[in-house]
C-alpha atoms as an extended CHARMM CRD file, in Angstrom:
* protein
*
       152  EXT
         1         1  UNK       CA             46.8350000000      -27.3400000000       -4.9460000000  PROA      1               0.0000000000
         2         2  UNK       CA             47.3880000000      -23.6200000000       -4.3200000000  PROA      2               0.0000000000
         3         3  UNK       CA             45.1910000000      -22.2760000000       -7.0830000000  PROA      3               0.0000000000
         4         4  UNK       CA             42.2210000000      -24.9170000000       -5.1830000000  PROA      4               0.0000000000
         5         5  UNK       CA             42.6610000000      -22.8930000000       -1.4420000000  PROA      5               0.0000000000
         6         6  UNK       CA             43.0370000000      -20.2200000000       -3.9380000000  PROA      6               0.0000000000
         7         7  UNK       CA             40.1910000000      -20.6090000000       -5.5050000000  PROA      7               0.0000000000
         8         8  UNK       CA             38.5350000000      -21.6900000000       -1.6570000000  PROA      8               0.0000000000
         9         9  UNK       CA             39.3610000000      -18.4680000000       -0.0740000000  PROA      9               0.0000000000
        10        10  UNK       CA             38.3140000000      -16.8140000000       -3.1970000000  PROA      10              0.0000000000
        11        11  UNK       CA             34.4810000000      -18.3740000000       -2.5690000000  PROA      11              0.0000000000
        12        12  UNK       CA             33.8210000000      -18.9620000000        1.4340000000  PROA      12              0.0000000000
        13        13  UNK       CA             35.0220000000      -14.6170000000        1.4220000000  PROA      13              0.0000000000
        14        14  UNK       CA             32.0710000000      -14.1340000000       -1.5620000000  PROA      14              0.0000000000
        15        15  UNK       CA             29.3380000000      -15.6570000000       -0.1710000000  PROA      15              0.0000000000
        16        16  UNK       CA             30.2760000000      -14.2690000000        3.1680000000  PROA      16              0.0000000000
        17        17  UNK       CA             29.7360000000      -11.2570000000        1.2960000000  PROA      17              0.0000000000
        18        18  UNK       CA             27.3390000000      -12.2770000000        0.0060000000  PROA      18              0.0000000000
        19        19  UNK       CA             25.2290000000      -13.4390000000        2.8630000000  PROA      19              0.0000000000
        20        20  UNK       CA             26.2100000000       -9.5120000000        4.6750000000  PROA      20              0.0000000000
        21        21  UNK       CA             24.9960000000       -7.8960000000        2.0240000000  PROA      21              0.0000000000
        22        22  UNK       CA             21.9450000000       -9.6030000000        2.4190000000  PROA      22              0.0000000000
        23        23  UNK       CA             20.9960000000       -9.5020000000        6.1700000000  PROA      23              0.0000000000
        24        24  UNK       CA             22.2590000000       -5.8530000000        5.7040000000  PROA      24              0.0000000000
        25        25  UNK       CA             19.5260000000       -5.5070000000        3.4650000000  PROA      25              0.0000000000
        26        26  UNK       CA             16.4140000000       -6.9020000000        5.7360000000  PROA      26              0.0000000000
        27        27  UNK       CA             16.0900000000       -4.4610000000        8.1910000000  PROA      27              0.0000000000
        28        28  UNK       CA             15.2330000000       -2.0990000000        5.2620000000  PROA      28              0.0000000000
        29        29  UNK       CA             13.4780000000       -4.9850000000        3.6250000000  PROA      29              0.0000000000
        30        30  UNK       CA             10.7330000000       -4.5090000000        7.5640000000  PROA      30              0.0000000000
        31        31  UNK       CA             10.5070000000       -0.7380000000        7.7180000000  PROA      31              0.0000000000
        32        32  UNK       CA              9.3370000000       -0.5980000000        3.9540000000  PROA      32              0.0000000000
        33        33  UNK       CA              6.1910000000       -2.7280000000        4.9220000000  PROA      33              0.0000000000
        34        34  UNK       CA              5.7860000000       -1.3960000000        8.2660000000  PROA      34              0.0000000000
        35        35  UNK       CA              5.4050000000        2.1240000000        6.6470000000  PROA      35              0.0000000000
        36        36  UNK       CA              3.3770000000        0.4010000000        3.8390000000  PROA      36              0.0000000000
        37        37  UNK       CA              1.2670000000       -1.1950000000        6.8940000000  PROA      37              0.0000000000
        38        38  UNK       CA              1.5730000000        2.3200000000        8.6240000000  PROA      38              0.0000000000
        39        39  UNK       CA              0.0240000000        4.4810000000        5.2570000000  PROA      39              0.0000000000
        40        40  UNK       CA             -2.2900000000        1.2410000000        4.3990000000  PROA      40              0.0000000000
        41        41  UNK       CA             -4.3650000000        1.7810000000        7.9160000000  PROA      41              0.0000000000
        42        42  UNK       CA             -3.9670000000        5.2270000000        7.7550000000  PROA      42              0.0000000000
        43        43  UNK       CA             -5.2320000000        5.6640000000        4.1550000000  PROA      43              0.0000000000
        44        44  UNK       CA             -7.9220000000        3.6930000000        5.4070000000  PROA      44              0.0000000000
        45        45  UNK       CA             -8.9450000000        4.8500000000        8.7350000000  PROA      45              0.0000000000
        46        46  UNK       CA             -8.8720000000        8.6800000000        7.2000000000  PROA      46              0.0000000000
        47        47  UNK       CA            -12.3120000000        8.1130000000        5.7680000000  PROA      47              0.0000000000
        48        48  UNK       CA            -14.3580000000        7.8890000000        9.2630000000  PROA      48              0.0000000000
        49        49  UNK       CA            -13.0970000000       10.2270000000       10.3610000000  PROA      49              0.0000000000
        50        50  UNK       CA            -12.6360000000       12.3200000000        7.1230000000  PROA      50              0.0000000000
        51        51  UNK       CA             -9.2980000000       13.5200000000        7.6640000000  PROA      51              0.0000000000
        52        52  UNK       CA             -8.6120000000       14.7780000000        4.2610000000  PROA      52              0.0000000000
        53        53  UNK       CA             -4.5350000000       15.8130000000        5.3590000000  PROA      53              0.0000000000
        54        54  UNK       CA             -3.6720000000       12.5430000000        5.8030000000  PROA      54              0.0000000000
        55        55  UNK       CA             -4.8120000000       10.6420000000        2.4170000000  PROA      55              0.0000000000
        56        56  UNK       CA             -3.2790000000       13.7950000000        0.8530000000  PROA      56              0.0000000000
        57        57  UNK       CA             -0.5330000000       13.0870000000        2.8850000000  PROA      57              0.0000000000
        58        58  UNK       CA             -0.4390000000        9.1120000000        1.2040000000  PROA      58              0.0000000000
        59        59  UNK       CA             -0.9060000000       10.0320000000       -2.0450000000  PROA      59              0.0000000000
        60        60  UNK       CA              0.7980000000       11.3890000000       -4.8290000000  PROA      60              0.0000000000
        61        61  UNK       CA             -0.3990000000       14.2060000000       -7.1060000000  PROA      61              0.0000000000
        62        62  UNK       CA             -0.2550000000       11.7260000000      -10.5710000000  PROA      62              0.0000000000
        63        63  UNK       CA             -2.7710000000        9.2410000000       -8.3200000000  PROA      63              0.0000000000
        64        64  UNK       CA             -5.4240000000        7.6770000000      -10.1580000000  PROA      64              0.0000000000
        65        65  UNK       CA             -8.2300000000        4.9370000000       -9.0140000000  PROA      65              0.0000000000
        66        66  UNK       CA            -10.7120000000        2.1590000000      -10.8920000000  PROA      66              0.0000000000
        67        67  UNK       CA            -13.4240000000        1.7100000000       -8.6570000000  PROA      67              0.0000000000
        68        68  UNK       CA            -16.5710000000       -0.8130000000       -9.2740000000  PROA      68              0.0000000000
        69        69  UNK       CA            -18.3590000000        0.4770000000      -12.7020000000  PROA      69              0.0000000000
        70        70  UNK       CA            -15.0470000000        1.7220000000      -13.6310000000  PROA      70              0.0000000000
        71        71  UNK       CA            -15.0640000000        5.0490000000      -12.1260000000  PROA      71              0.0000000000
        72        72  UNK       CA            -11.5430000000        6.4360000000      -12.4330000000  PROA      72              0.0000000000
        73        73  UNK       CA            -10.7480000000        9.3250000000       -9.9790000000  PROA      73              0.0000000000
        74        74  UNK       CA             -8.2210000000       11.0810000000       -9.4300000000  PROA      74              0.0000000000
        75        75  UNK       CA             -6.1210000000       12.1500000000       -6.1440000000  PROA      75              0.0000000000
        76        76  UNK       CA             -8.3110000000       15.6660000000       -6.3050000000  PROA      76              0.0000000000
        77        77  UNK       CA            -11.4830000000       13.6150000000       -7.0590000000  PROA      77              0.0000000000
        78        78  UNK       CA            -10.7690000000       11.6090000000       -3.0110000000  PROA      78              0.0000000000
        79        79  UNK       CA            -10.4230000000       14.0460000000       -1.6600000000  PROA      79              0.0000000000
        80        80  UNK       CA            -13.3670000000       16.1060000000       -2.5380000000  PROA      80              0.0000000000
        81        81  UNK       CA            -15.9280000000       13.2520000000       -2.3550000000  PROA      81              0.0000000000
        82        82  UNK       CA            -14.3080000000       12.6040000000        1.2590000000  PROA      82              0.0000000000
        83        83  UNK       CA            -15.9000000000       16.3940000000        2.3850000000  PROA      83              0.0000000000
        84        84  UNK       CA            -19.1230000000       15.7950000000        0.5390000000  PROA      84              0.0000000000
        85        85  UNK       CA            -21.7910000000       15.1120000000        3.6420000000  PROA      85              0.0000000000
        86        86  UNK       CA            -24.5050000000       12.8380000000        1.3880000000  PROA      86              0.0000000000
        87        87  UNK       CA            -21.7200000000        9.7810000000        2.2970000000  PROA      87              0.0000000000
        88        88  UNK       CA            -20.2900000000        9.0430000000        5.2740000000  PROA      88              0.0000000000
        89        89  UNK       CA            -18.6260000000        5.8110000000        6.2780000000  PROA      89              0.0000000000
        90        90  UNK       CA            -19.1570000000        4.9290000000        9.8210000000  PROA      90              0.0000000000
        91        91  UNK       CA            -16.4720000000        1.7650000000        9.7240000000  PROA      91              0.0000000000
        92        92  UNK       CA            -13.9900000000        0.6490000000        8.0770000000  PROA      92              0.0000000000
        93        93  UNK       CA            -11.9410000000       -2.8860000000        8.6090000000  PROA      93              0.0000000000
        94        94  UNK       CA            -10.0620000000       -4.4060000000        6.3890000000  PROA      94              0.0000000000
        95        95  UNK       CA             -8.6270000000       -8.6430000000        6.4160000000  PROA      95              0.0000000000
        96        96  UNK       CA             -6.0290000000      -10.1780000000        3.8900000000  PROA      96              0.0000000000
        97        97  UNK       CA             -3.8160000000       -7.3260000000        4.1660000000  PROA      97              0.0000000000
        98        98  UNK       CA             -0.5590000000       -8.5440000000        1.5870000000  PROA      98              0.0000000000
        99        99  UNK       CA              2.6830000000       -6.3300000000        0.9010000000  PROA      99              0.0000000000
       100       100  UNK       CA              4.7810000000       -7.2750000000       -1.8280000000  PROA      100             0.0000000000
       101       101  UNK       CA              8.2830000000       -4.5890000000       -2.0580000000  PROA      101             0.0000000000
       102       102  UNK       CA             10.0890000000       -4.8520000000       -5.3230000000  PROA      102             0.0000000000
       103       103  UNK       CA             12.9630000000       -2.6670000000       -4.7980000000  PROA      103             0.0000000000
       104       104  UNK       CA             10.7220000000        1.3550000000       -4.7990000000  PROA      104             0.0000000000
       105       105  UNK       CA              7.9070000000       -0.1300000000       -5.8550000000  PROA      105             0.0000000000
       106       106  UNK       CA              5.4240000000       -2.0990000000       -3.9450000000  PROA      106             0.0000000000
       107       107  UNK       CA              2.0440000000       -3.8230000000       -4.0690000000  PROA      107             0.0000000000
       108       108  UNK       CA             -0.4030000000       -3.7350000000       -1.0620000000  PROA      108             0.0000000000
       109       109  UNK       CA             -2.8880000000       -5.6610000000       -1.8060000000  PROA      109             0.0000000000
       110       110  UNK       CA             -6.6620000000       -6.5660000000        0.7650000000  PROA      110             0.0000000000
       111       111  UNK       CA             -9.9740000000       -7.2290000000        1.5780000000  PROA      111             0.0000000000
       112       112  UNK       CA            -11.4960000000       -3.9640000000        3.0450000000  PROA      112             0.0000000000
       113       113  UNK       CA            -15.3200000000       -4.2200000000        4.7440000000  PROA      113             0.0000000000
       114       114  UNK       CA            -16.8790000000       -1.0730000000        4.9100000000  PROA      114             0.0000000000
       115       115  UNK       CA            -20.4880000000        0.7480000000        6.5170000000  PROA      115             0.0000000000
       116       116  UNK       CA            -21.6790000000        3.8470000000        6.0650000000  PROA      116             0.0000000000
       117       117  UNK       CA            -24.8680000000        6.1850000000        4.4490000000  PROA      117             0.0000000000
       118       118  UNK       CA            -24.5940000000        7.9690000000        0.4780000000  PROA      118             0.0000000000
       119       119  UNK       CA            -27.4650000000        9.2110000000       -0.7740000000  PROA      119             0.0000000000
       120       120  UNK       CA            -29.6620000000        5.7640000000       -1.5080000000  PROA      120             0.0000000000
       121       121  UNK       CA            -28.8590000000        4.9290000000        2.7200000000  PROA      121             0.0000000000
       122       122  UNK       CA            -27.5770000000        2.4540000000        4.4850000000  PROA      122             0.0000000000
       123       123  UNK       CA            -24.7170000000        0.2030000000        2.8890000000  PROA      123             0.0000000000
       124       124  UNK       CA            -22.0440000000       -2.4700000000        3.6360000000  PROA      124             0.0000000000
       125       125  UNK       CA            -20.0160000000       -3.2170000000        0.6660000000  PROA      125             0.0000000000
       126       126  UNK       CA            -17.2150000000       -5.5220000000        0.5590000000  PROA      126             0.0000000000
       127       127  UNK       CA            -14.3500000000       -4.3440000000       -1.8430000000  PROA      127             0.0000000000
       128       128  UNK       CA            -10.6900000000       -6.3930000000       -2.6460000000  PROA      128             0.0000000000
       129       129  UNK       CA             -8.2080000000       -3.6310000000       -3.7950000000  PROA      129             0.0000000000
       130       130  UNK       CA             -5.2640000000       -3.8440000000       -4.1470000000  PROA      130             0.0000000000
       131       131  UNK       CA             -2.7090000000       -0.1710000000       -4.2590000000  PROA      131             0.0000000000
       132       132  UNK       CA              0.4760000000        0.4200000000       -6.3080000000  PROA      132             0.0000000000
       133       133  UNK       CA              3.8080000000        2.3170000000       -3.9880000000  PROA      133             0.0000000000
       134       134  UNK       CA              6.1560000000        3.8270000000       -5.5630000000  PROA      134             0.0000000000
       135       135  UNK       CA              9.2770000000        4.9740000000       -2.9600000000  PROA      135             0.0000000000
       136       136  UNK       CA             10.5040000000        8.8730000000       -3.7850000000  PROA      136             0.0000000000
       137       137  UNK       CA             13.3630000000       10.7600000000       -1.9050000000  PROA      137             0.0000000000
       138       138  UNK       CA             12.7800000000        7.4930000000        1.2130000000  PROA      138             0.0000000000
       139       139  UNK       CA              9.6330000000        8.4660000000        1.0560000000  PROA      139             0.0000000000
       140       140  UNK       CA              6.5150000000        5.5210000000        0.1360000000  PROA      140             0.0000000000
       141       141  UNK       CA              3.3680000000        7.5220000000       -1.9020000000  PROA      141             0.0000000000
       142       142  UNK       CA              0.2980000000        5.6040000000       -3.2460000000  PROA      142             0.0000000000
       143       143  UNK       CA              0.2130000000        5.9220000000       -7.4190000000  PROA      143             0.0000000000
       144       144  UNK       CA             -2.2420000000        3.4290000000       -8.4110000000  PROA      144             0.0000000000
       145       145  UNK       CA             -5.0900000000        1.7750000000       -6.3060000000  PROA      145             0.0000000000
       146       146  UNK       CA             -8.4880000000       -0.7510000000       -8.6210000000  PROA      146             0.0000000000
       147       147  UNK       CA            -11.2320000000       -1.8590000000       -5.8010000000  PROA      147             0.0000000000
       148       148  UNK       CA            -13.3450000000       -4.7340000000       -6.6680000000  PROA      148             0.0000000000
       149       149  UNK       CA            -16.6690000000       -5.7140000000       -4.5600000000  PROA      149             0.0000000000
       150       150  UNK       CA            -16.3390000000       -8.8730000000       -3.6040000000  PROA      150             0.0000000000
       151       151  UNK       CA            -18.9250000000      -10.7860000000       -1.4830000000  PROA      151             0.0000000000
       152       152  UNK       CA            -19.0340000000      -10.1850000000        2.0040000000  PROA      152             0.0000000000
């Protein structure tokens, strides 16, 4: 009987400890989700204002992206493209945002609706994107992106 009571007490203690550990990590997850949502908005909104510094702060130095047409672009390519006067993004919005966090790695996915001009003239496009972020020393940075055109 004593063994049964001891086991029951141990179970209650462990169950309580697990619940405490889970609830203690909840604010961390909420903070990560909020930080990633803000980084997503900073990155996308920066295209309309040509805010190179904002995008530079979001992208890791080793960042690479795959765009439609199998174009692979590095961070330097992205930043340089933002200052090209032949290209202009006049509006950008996004929807269907999904953020998944796996420890120090996160996936941010959504659909952008973009309007602007390029050397061929005015354009609009809808793109499904998946951005991979890594958290280092408490700071999230995008390390990879994959963009696919979709029908509006």
